[in-house]
Coordinates of C-alpha atoms and ligand atoms in Angstrom, one line a residue:
X19 CA 10.2 -24.8 -1.8
X20 CA 11.9 -22.7 0.8
X21 CA 11.2 -18.9 0.8
X22 CA 13.0 -16.2 2.6
X23 CA 10.6 -13.6 3.7
X24 CA 12.0 -10.1 4.4
X25 CA 9.9 -8.0 6.8
X26 CA 7.8 -8.6 9.9
X27 CA 4.5 -6.9 9.6
X28 CA 0.9 -8.1 9.1
X29 CA 1.4 -8.0 5.3
X30 CA 4.4 -10.3 5.7
X31 CA 2.4 -12.5 8.0
X32 CA -0.2 -12.8 5.3
X33 CA 2.4 -13.6 2.7
X34 CA 4.0 -16.2 4.9
X35 CA 0.7 -17.8 5.8
X36 CA -0.2 -18.0 2.1
X37 CA 3.1 -19.7 1.3
X38 CA 2.8 -22.2 4.1
X39 CA -0.8 -23.0 3.0
X40 CA 0.8 -23.8 -0.4
X41 CA 3.2 -26.3 1.2
X42 CA 6.3 -24.0 1.1
X43 CA 8.7 -23.5 4.0
X44 CA 9.3 -20.0 5.2
X45 CA 12.3 -18.4 6.9
X46 CA 12.0 -14.9 8.1
X47 CA 14.4 -11.9 8.3
X48 CA 12.9 -9.1 10.3
X49 CA 13.7 -6.5 12.9
X50 CA 10.9 -7.7 15.2
X51 CA 9.7 -11.1 16.4
X52 CA 6.3 -11.2 14.8
X53 CA 4.2 -13.7 16.8
X54 CA 2.4 -15.0 13.8
X55 CA 5.5 -15.5 11.7
X56 CA 7.4 -17.0 14.6
X57 CA 4.7 -19.7 14.7
X58 CA 4.8 -20.6 11.1
X59 CA 8.5 -20.0 10.2
X60 CA 11.0 -22.8 9.9
X61 CA 13.7 -20.3 11.1
X62 CA 13.8 -16.6 11.8
X63 CA 16.4 -14.0 12.7
X64 CA 16.4 -10.5 14.0
X65 CA 18.0 -8.6 11.1
X66 CA 17.6 -5.0 10.0
X67 CA 15.7 -5.8 6.7
X68 CA 17.6 -3.0 5.0
X69 CA 21.0 -4.5 5.7
X70 CA 21.6 -6.3 2.4
X71 CA 24.7 -8.2 3.5
X72 CA 23.0 -9.6 6.7
X73 CA 19.9 -10.6 4.7
X74 CA 22.0 -12.4 2.1
X75 CA 24.0 -14.2 4.7
X76 CA 20.8 -15.4 6.4
X77 CA 19.4 -16.6 3.0
X78 CA 22.6 -18.6 2.5
X79 CA 22.6 -20.0 6.0
X80 CA 19.0 -21.2 5.7
X81 CA 19.4 -22.4 2.1
X82 CA 16.5 -20.2 0.9
X83 CA 15.6 -21.0 -2.8
X84 CA 13.5 -17.9 -3.3
X85 CA 12.9 -14.7 -1.5
X86 CA 10.1 -12.2 -1.2
X87 CA 10.7 -8.7 0.1
X88 CA 7.6 -7.2 1.9
X89 CA 8.3 -3.5 2.8
X90 CA 9.6 -0.6 0.6
X91 CA 12.6 0.3 2.6
X92 CA 14.7 -2.8 1.9
X93 CA 13.7 -2.6 -1.8
X94 CA 14.9 1.0 -1.9
X95 CA 18.1 -0.1 -0.2
X96 CA 18.9 -2.7 -2.9
X97 CA 18.2 -5.8 -0.9
X98 CA 16.5 -7.5 -3.9
X99 CA 19.6 -6.7 -6.0
X100 CA 21.8 -8.3 -3.4
X101 CA 19.7 -11.4 -3.1
X102 CA 19.6 -11.8 -6.9
X103 CA 23.4 -11.3 -7.0
X104 CA 23.6 -14.2 -4.6
X105 CA 21.5 -16.3 -7.0
X106 CA 18.3 -16.2 -4.9
X107 CA 15.4 -15.4 -7.3
X108 CA 13.4 -12.7 -5.6
X109 CA 10.0 -11.1 -5.6
X110 CA 10.5 -7.4 -5.4
X111 CA 12.2 -5.0 -7.8
X112 CA 15.8 -3.9 -7.5
X113 CA 16.8 -0.4 -6.4
X114 CA 16.2 0.9 -9.9
X115 CA 12.6 -0.3 -10.2
X116 CA 11.9 0.5 -6.6
X117 CA 12.5 4.2 -7.4
X118 CA 8.9 4.2 -8.8
X119 CA 8.0 4.4 -5.1
X120 CA 11.1 5.8 -3.4
X121 CA 11.1 8.9 -5.7
X122 CA 7.8 10.4 -6.5
X123 CA 9.6 12.8 -9.0
X124 CA 11.1 9.8 -10.8
X125 CA 7.6 8.3 -11.0
X126 CA 6.0 11.4 -12.5
X127 CA 9.0 11.9 -14.9
X128 CA 8.8 8.3 -16.0
X129 CA 5.1 8.7 -16.9
X130 CA 5.8 12.0 -18.7
X131 CA 8.7 10.5 -20.7
X132 CA 6.6 7.7 -22.0
X133 CA 3.5 9.8 -22.7
X134 CA 1.4 7.9 -20.1
X135 CA -1.5 10.3 -19.4
X136 CA -2.2 9.7 -15.7
X137 CA -0.7 12.5 -13.7
X138 CA -2.3 15.7 -12.3
X139 CA -0.4 19.0 -12.7
X140 CA 2.9 18.6 -11.0
X141 CA 5.5 21.3 -10.1
X142 CA 8.8 20.7 -8.4
X143 CA 10.4 23.8 -7.0
X144 CA 14.2 23.5 -7.1
X145 CA 14.8 25.8 -4.2
X146 CA 13.1 27.6 -1.3
X147 CA 13.0 30.8 -3.4
X148 CA 10.9 29.1 -6.1
X149 CA 8.2 27.8 -3.7
X150 CA 5.9 30.8 -3.7
X151 CA 6.0 31.0 -7.5
X152 CA 5.3 27.3 -7.7
X153 CA 2.3 27.6 -5.4
X154 CA 1.0 30.5 -7.5
X155 CA 0.7 28.1 -10.5
X156 CA -2.2 26.3 -8.8
X157 CA -5.6 27.9 -9.3
X158 CA -7.2 25.5 -6.9
X159 CA -6.1 23.3 -4.0
X160 CA -2.8 21.5 -4.1
X161 CA -0.8 18.8 -2.3
X162 CA 2.7 19.0 -0.9
X163 CA 4.8 15.8 -1.1
X164 CA 8.3 15.0 -0.1
X165 CA 10.0 13.1 -2.9
X166 CA 11.2 10.1 -0.8
X167 CA 9.7 7.4 1.4
X168 CA 7.5 8.6 4.2
X169 CA 5.5 5.6 5.3
X170 CA 2.4 7.3 4.0
X171 CA 2.7 10.2 6.5
X172 CA 4.6 13.0 4.8
X173 CA 2.0 14.2 2.3
X174 CA 0.0 17.3 3.1
X175 CA -3.3 17.9 1.4
X176 CA -4.9 21.3 1.2
X177 CA -8.3 21.3 3.0
X178 CA -7.2 18.4 5.2
X179 CA -3.7 19.0 6.5
X180 CA -3.6 22.7 5.8
X181 CA -6.0 25.4 4.7
X182 CA -4.1 28.4 3.6
X183 CA -1.8 28.0 0.6
X184 CA 0.8 29.9 2.6
X185 CA 0.9 27.0 5.2
X186 CA 1.5 24.6 2.3
X187 CA 4.3 26.8 1.1
X188 CA 5.9 26.9 4.6
X189 CA 5.8 23.1 4.7
X190 CA 7.3 22.7 1.3
X191 CA 10.1 25.1 2.2
X192 CA 10.8 23.2 5.4
X193 CA 11.1 20.0 3.4
X194 CA 13.5 21.7 1.0
X195 CA 15.6 23.0 3.9
X196 CA 15.9 19.5 5.2
X197 CA 17.6 18.7 2.0
X198 CA 14.9 16.7 0.1
X199 CA 13.1 17.4 -3.1
X200 CA 9.5 18.4 -3.0
X201 CA 6.5 18.0 -5.4
X202 CA 3.5 20.2 -5.5
X203 CA 0.5 18.5 -7.1
X204 CA -2.9 19.6 -8.1
X205 CA -5.4 18.1 -5.6
X206 CA -7.4 15.4 -7.2
X207 CA -11.1 15.1 -6.2
X208 CA -12.7 11.7 -6.2
X209 CA -12.4 8.3 -4.5
X210 CA -9.1 6.5 -4.0
X211 CA -8.5 2.9 -4.8
X212 CA -5.5 0.5 -5.0
X213 CA -4.9 -1.6 -8.1
X214 CA -2.0 -4.0 -7.5
X215 CA -0.6 -6.4 -10.0
X216 CA 2.1 -9.0 -10.2
X217 CA 4.7 -7.8 -12.8
X218 CA 7.4 -9.9 -14.3
X219 CA 9.2 -10.3 -17.6
X220 CA 6.3 -12.0 -19.3
X221 CA 3.5 -9.8 -18.3
X222 CA 1.2 -8.0 -15.8
X223 CA -1.3 -9.9 -13.7
X224 CA -3.8 -7.8 -11.9
X225 CA -5.2 -8.5 -8.4
X226 CA -8.7 -7.4 -7.2
X227 CA -9.2 -3.7 -6.6
X228 CA -9.1 -2.6 -3.0
X229 CA -9.9 0.6 -1.1
X230 CA -7.6 1.7 1.7
X231 CA -8.6 4.0 4.6
X232 CA -5.6 6.3 4.9
X233 CA -6.7 8.7 7.6
X234 CA -6.2 7.8 11.3
X235 CA -9.7 8.6 12.5
X236 CA -13.3 7.7 11.7
X237 CA -14.9 10.0 9.2
X238 CA -11.5 10.3 7.4
X239 CA -10.3 12.8 9.9
X240 CA -6.8 12.9 11.4
X241 CA -3.5 12.5 9.7
X242 CA -2.5 10.3 6.9
X243 CA -1.3 6.8 8.0
X244 CA 0.0 3.7 6.3
X245 CA -3.7 2.6 6.2
X246 CA -6.1 1.8 9.0
X247 CA -8.0 -0.8 7.0
X248 CA -9.4 -1.7 3.6
X249 CA -12.0 -3.6 1.8
X250 CA -12.5 -5.4 -1.5
X251 CA -15.7 -6.4 -3.4
X252 CA -16.9 -9.8 -4.6
X253 CA -16.5 -9.0 -8.3
X254 CA -13.1 -7.4 -7.8
X255 CA -14.5 -4.0 -8.5
X256 CA -15.6 -1.5 -5.8
X257 CA -19.0 0.0 -5.2
X258 CA -18.0 3.2 -6.8
X259 CA -15.6 1.7 -9.4
X260 CA -17.2 0.5 -12.7
X261 CA -15.4 -2.1 -14.9
X262 CA -14.3 0.5 -17.5
X263 CA -12.5 2.6 -14.9
X264 CA -10.8 -0.4 -13.3
X265 CA -9.7 -1.5 -16.8
X266 CA -8.3 2.1 -17.5
X267 CA -6.3 1.8 -14.2
X268 CA -5.0 -1.6 -15.2
X269 CA -4.0 -0.2 -18.6
X270 CA -2.0 2.5 -16.9
X271 CA -0.2 -0.1 -14.8
X272 CA 0.5 -2.1 -17.9
X273 CA 1.9 0.9 -19.7
X274 CA 4.0 1.7 -16.7
X275 CA 5.5 -1.8 -16.6
X276 CA 6.3 -1.3 -20.3
X277 CA 7.9 2.0 -19.6
X278 CA 10.1 0.5 -16.9
X279 CA 11.1 -2.3 -19.3
X280 CA 11.8 0.2 -22.1
X281 CA 14.2 2.0 -19.8
X282 CA 16.1 -1.3 -19.2
X283 CA 14.7 -1.9 -15.7
X284 CA 13.8 -5.6 -15.0
X285 CA 10.9 -5.5 -12.7
X286 CA 9.9 -8.7 -10.9
X287 CA 7.5 -8.1 -8.1
X288 CA 4.3 -6.3 -7.2
X289 CA 3.4 -3.0 -8.8
X290 CA 0.7 -1.2 -6.9
X291 CA -1.0 1.8 -8.5
X292 CA -2.7 4.1 -6.0
X293 CA -5.4 5.8 -8.1
X294 CA -8.0 8.6 -7.6
X295 CA -11.2 7.9 -9.5
X296 CA -12.1 11.4 -10.6
X297 CA -15.0 12.6 -12.8
X298 CA -12.7 12.1 -15.8
X299 CA -11.5 8.6 -14.9
X300 CA -8.6 7.2 -12.8
X301 CA -5.6 9.4 -12.2
X302 CA -2.4 8.1 -10.6
X303 CA -1.8 9.3 -7.0
X304 CA 1.4 7.2 -6.5
X305 CA 3.0 3.9 -7.3
X306 CA 4.3 1.5 -4.7
X307 CA 6.8 -1.3 -5.5
X308 CA 5.2 -4.0 -3.2
X309 CA 2.0 -5.3 -1.8
X310 CA 0.0 -2.7 0.0
X311 CA -0.4 -3.0 3.7
X312 CA -3.3 -3.6 4.4
X313 CA -4.4 -4.0 0.8
X314 CA -2.1 -7.0 0.3
X315 CA -4.0 -8.8 3.1
X316 CA -7.3 -8.4 1.2
X317 CA -5.7 -9.9 -2.0
X318 CA -3.9 -12.7 -0.2
X319 CA -7.1 -13.7 1.6
X320 CA -8.8 -14.1 -1.7
X321 CA -6.0 -16.0 -3.4
X322 CA -7.2 -19.4 -4.5
X323 CA -5.7 -22.0 -2.3
X324 CA -2.9 -24.2 -3.4
X325 CA -0.3 -22.5 -5.6
X326 CA 0.9 -19.3 -4.1
X327 CA 4.4 -20.6 -3.8
X328 CA 4.5 -21.5 -7.5
X329 CA 3.1 -18.1 -8.4
X330 CA 5.7 -16.2 -6.4
X331 CA 8.5 -18.5 -7.8
X332 CA 7.2 -17.6 -11.2
X333 CA 7.3 -13.9 -10.5
X334 CA 10.8 -14.2 -9.1
X335 CA 12.1 -16.1 -12.2
X336 CA 10.3 -14.1 -14.9
X337 CA 7.6 -16.5 -16.1
X338 CA 4.1 -16.8 -14.5
X339 CA 1.6 -19.5 -15.3
X340 CA -1.6 -17.4 -15.8
X341 CA -3.7 -20.2 -14.3
X342 CA -2.0 -19.5 -11.0
X343 CA -3.3 -16.0 -10.8
X344 CA -6.8 -16.7 -9.4
X345 CA -8.7 -14.9 -6.8
X346 CA -12.0 -16.0 -5.2
X347 CA -15.2 -14.1 -5.7
X348 CA -15.8 -12.9 -2.2
X349 CA -15.7 -9.6 -0.4
X350 CA -13.1 -8.8 2.3
X351 CA -12.7 -6.2 5.1
X352 CA -9.5 -5.6 7.0
X353 CA -9.4 -3.5 10.2
X354 CA -6.2 -2.6 12.0
X355 CA -6.2 -2.5 15.8
X356 CA -3.7 0.3 16.7
X357 CA -2.4 1.8 19.9
X358 CA -4.4 4.7 21.3
X359 CA -3.2 8.0 19.7
X360 CA -1.9 6.2 16.6
X361 CA -1.2 8.6 13.7
X362 CA -0.2 11.4 16.0
X363 CA 1.1 10.4 19.4
X364 CA 0.8 6.6 19.7
X365 CA 0.9 5.2 23.2
X366 CA 2.6 1.8 23.0
X367 CA 2.8 -0.9 25.6
X368 CA -0.9 -1.8 26.0
X369 CA -1.7 -5.5 26.1
X370 CA -4.4 -7.0 23.9
X371 CA -6.0 -10.4 24.8
X372 CA -7.4 -12.2 21.8
X373 CA -9.7 -15.1 22.1
X374 CA -8.4 -16.7 18.9
X375 CA -10.9 -19.7 18.7
X376 CA -13.9 -17.3 19.1
X377 CA -12.4 -14.9 16.5
X378 CA -11.9 -17.7 14.0
X379 CA -15.5 -18.9 14.8
X380 CA -16.7 -15.5 13.5
X381 CA -14.9 -16.4 10.2
X382 CA -12.2 -13.8 10.9
X383 CA -8.4 -14.3 10.6
X384 CA -5.8 -12.6 12.8
X385 CA -2.6 -11.2 11.3
X386 CA 0.0 -9.7 13.6
X387 CA 1.9 -6.5 12.9
X388 CA 3.8 -4.3 15.3
X389 CA 3.2 -6.4 18.4
X390 CA 5.2 -8.7 20.6
X391 CA 4.0 -11.9 22.3
X392 CA 2.8 -11.3 25.8
X393 CA 1.7 -14.8 26.9
X394 CA -0.9 -17.2 25.5
X395 CA -3.4 -15.3 23.3
X396 CA -1.9 -11.9 24.4
X397 CA 0.2 -9.4 22.5
X398 CA 1.8 -6.1 23.5
X399 CA 1.2 -3.2 21.2
X400 CA 4.2 -1.2 19.8
X401 CA 3.9 2.2 18.2
X402 CA 2.8 1.0 14.7
X403 CA -0.3 -0.8 13.4
X404 CA -0.8 -3.8 15.8
X405 CA -3.2 -6.5 14.7
X406 CA -5.1 -6.8 11.5
X407 CA -8.5 -8.6 11.6
X408 CA -9.7 -9.8 8.2
X409 CA -13.2 -11.0 7.5
X410 CA -14.8 -12.3 4.3
X411 CA -18.4 -12.7 3.2
X412 CA -20.5 -12.3 0.1
X413 CA -21.1 -8.6 0.6
X414 CA -18.6 -6.0 1.9
X415 CA -20.8 -4.9 4.8
X416 CA -21.2 -8.5 5.9
X417 CA -17.5 -8.9 6.0
X418 CA -17.3 -5.7 8.0
X419 CA -19.9 -7.0 10.5
X420 CA -17.9 -10.2 11.0
X421 CA -14.8 -8.2 12.0
X422 CA -17.0 -6.1 14.3
X423 CA -18.4 -9.3 15.9
X424 CA -14.8 -10.6 16.3
X425 CA -13.9 -7.4 18.2
X426 CA -16.1 -8.6 21.0
X427 CA -13.4 -11.2 21.6
X428 CA -10.5 -8.7 21.9
X429 CA -9.8 -7.1 25.3
X430 CA -7.5 -4.2 25.9
X431 CA -6.9 -0.6 25.1
X432 CA -6.8 0.0 21.3
X433 CA -8.2 2.2 18.5
X434 CA -10.0 0.8 15.5
X435 CA -12.0 2.5 12.7
X436 CA -15.6 1.1 13.0
X437 CA -16.6 2.9 9.9
X438 CA -14.6 0.7 7.5
X439 CA -16.9 -1.4 5.3
X440 CA -20.2 -0.2 6.7
X441 CA -23.2 0.3 4.4
X442 CA -23.3 4.0 5.3
X443 CA -19.7 4.6 4.3
X444 CA -20.0 2.6 1.1
X445 CA -23.2 4.6 0.2
X446 CA -21.4 7.9 0.9
X447 CA -18.6 7.0 -1.5
X448 CA -21.0 5.9 -4.3
X449 CA -22.9 9.2 -3.8
X450 CA -19.6 11.2 -3.9
X451 CA -18.7 9.8 -7.3
X452 CA -22.3 10.2 -8.6
X453 CA -22.2 13.9 -7.7
X454 CA -18.8 14.4 -9.2
X455 CA -19.9 12.7 -12.4
X456 CA -23.4 14.3 -12.6
X457 CA -24.1 16.3 -15.7
X458 CA -23.6 20.0 -14.8
X459 CA -21.2 19.2 -12.0
X460 CA -18.3 21.6 -11.5
X461 CA -16.0 20.9 -14.5
X462 CA -13.2 18.5 -13.5
X463 CA -9.6 19.5 -13.9
X464 CA -9.3 17.0 -16.7
X465 CA -8.3 16.6 -19.5
X466 CA -5.1 16.0 -17.7
X467 CA -2.1 18.1 -18.1
X468 CA 0.9 15.8 -18.1
X469 CA 3.4 18.3 -16.8
X470 CA 6.9 17.0 -16.6
X471 CA 8.4 18.3 -13.3
X472 CA 10.6 21.2 -14.3
X473 CA 13.7 20.3 -12.3
X474 CA 16.2 17.8 -13.4
X475 CA 16.1 14.4 -11.7
X476 CA 17.9 14.2 -8.4
X477 CA 21.3 12.6 -8.5
X478 CA 20.9 11.3 -5.0
X479 CA 20.8 7.5 -5.1
X480 CA 18.9 6.6 -2.0
X481 CA 16.1 9.1 -1.0
X482 CA 16.3 10.1 2.6
X483 CA 13.7 8.8 5.1
X484 CA 12.0 12.0 6.1
X485 CA 9.3 10.9 8.5
X486 CA 10.1 7.3 9.3
Ligands
AMP511 P1 1.0 9.1 -1.3 O1 2.1 9.0 -0.3 O2 1.4 9.8 -2.6 O3 0.1 7.9 -1.4 O4 0.0 10.2 -0.6 C1 -0.7 9.9 0.6 C2 -2.1 10.3 0.4 O5 -2.2 11.6 0.2 C3 -2.8 9.6 -0.7 O6 -3.3 8.3 -0.5 C4 -3.9 10.6 -1.0 O7 -5.0 10.4 0.0 C5 -3.3 11.9 -0.7 N1 -2.8 12.5 -2.0 C6 -1.6 12.4 -2.5 N2 -1.5 13.0 -3.7 C7 -2.7 13.6 -3.9 C8 -3.3 14.4 -5.0 N3 -2.6 14.8 -6.0 N4 -4.6 14.8 -4.8 C9 -5.3 14.4 -3.7 N5 -4.8 13.6 -2.7 C10 -3.6 13.2 -2.8
LIG512 N1 -1.9 1.1 2.4 C1 -1.0 1.9 1.7 C2 0.3 1.4 1.4 O1 0.6 0.2 1.6 O2 1.2 2.1 1.1

């Protein structure tokens, strides 16, 4: 089987590696020359992954039988539609299904239309003049979100990104003045987790739950990023996530897949629910239309060897053999090595020297992201997340310790969050949920108000990229 892989980050490196382990051939269309993908690909080309015509042409030239689209931007640009039109079965929704990620208003409206109780209070001011009145509708803290794709960086949370509601209002107005739509949402209290699933015509197939670390700096300070690292637990739950709450999240994902189908949208790909586990259960923070990065790396590390290519071919063609959806019972920790200043003012150009045999000897795998090759065992950091190290073990903190041990074999100037997957961090999160759920705790904002945003859906086809 020959797969075209669209995208050149560490998530795509993990997808490519899993396909090659399954005996498939991989050809890669990406803007950058990812050193990991270059090594394993049968062919690769420097193509803007959002340029549908160029991607299709490359698929034809390389006789790709299937395709998998990694990042959100090509999905939002209709690259999966173009590949399907060229008769290349593809993992990744068309532009219509990708709106679940590329328009947060579409996502909330879809849930409201289908009575899926999973949203906080949402208000969408239609104009700058309406912002102050919209802000006044929140008795407590709120969140300001641009409607479109922002690479995880456009959301402002009260208490973290701004303190005074007036500052949030100014930010919301500035977004509206730039021409986009804006959502104001009630701030959810709890612990976040990612529940991804393969979705195709014949069903929804969940992956292990994962927790991502969104904030740039240790202690969850600094700005929101695409994710600095992530962990998953042996039993596919999380230390703070009991089975019933994971099931409730999976049920929301199932209902959402059903809602998409009911609206005539054929969705073949990965649907990723970003949830907040609140005192009252899981509430949806957002959907993504693809594997998480880094969360996809956790899931792919756990995938049972052998049949990943058959699984993806099944997703792309609408029929999955459930026996192929199997994940090992191990814990994983991913940590991203990023350029100094990442999240705010990244300083690219630094060289990392990786002693690969020593890193592998620690039981840790290396996945390359925004880096370029710089000689044997060396890579040069770009502005994005550079190198992902993934460790696995029986317990989460052991997997984290493996990654820390592997860091001894990396030289160069980089930043990494050492607090991901430590016993202390895990205990804090368990305690956070325990306190929220304790009898007599401050009443939660639930039962949920499923407020349909009060503005009509945008007529704009492609949402603008606000923050790259
Ligand atoms: P999103 O791009 O929607 O994933 O938002 C980025 C991050 O902002 C999320 O991962 C959360 O940490 C935070 N966030 C978004 N919406 C909310 C909300 N309603 N309440 C609390 N935090 C939120
Ligand atoms: N790690 C968050 C994302 O993939 O969007």
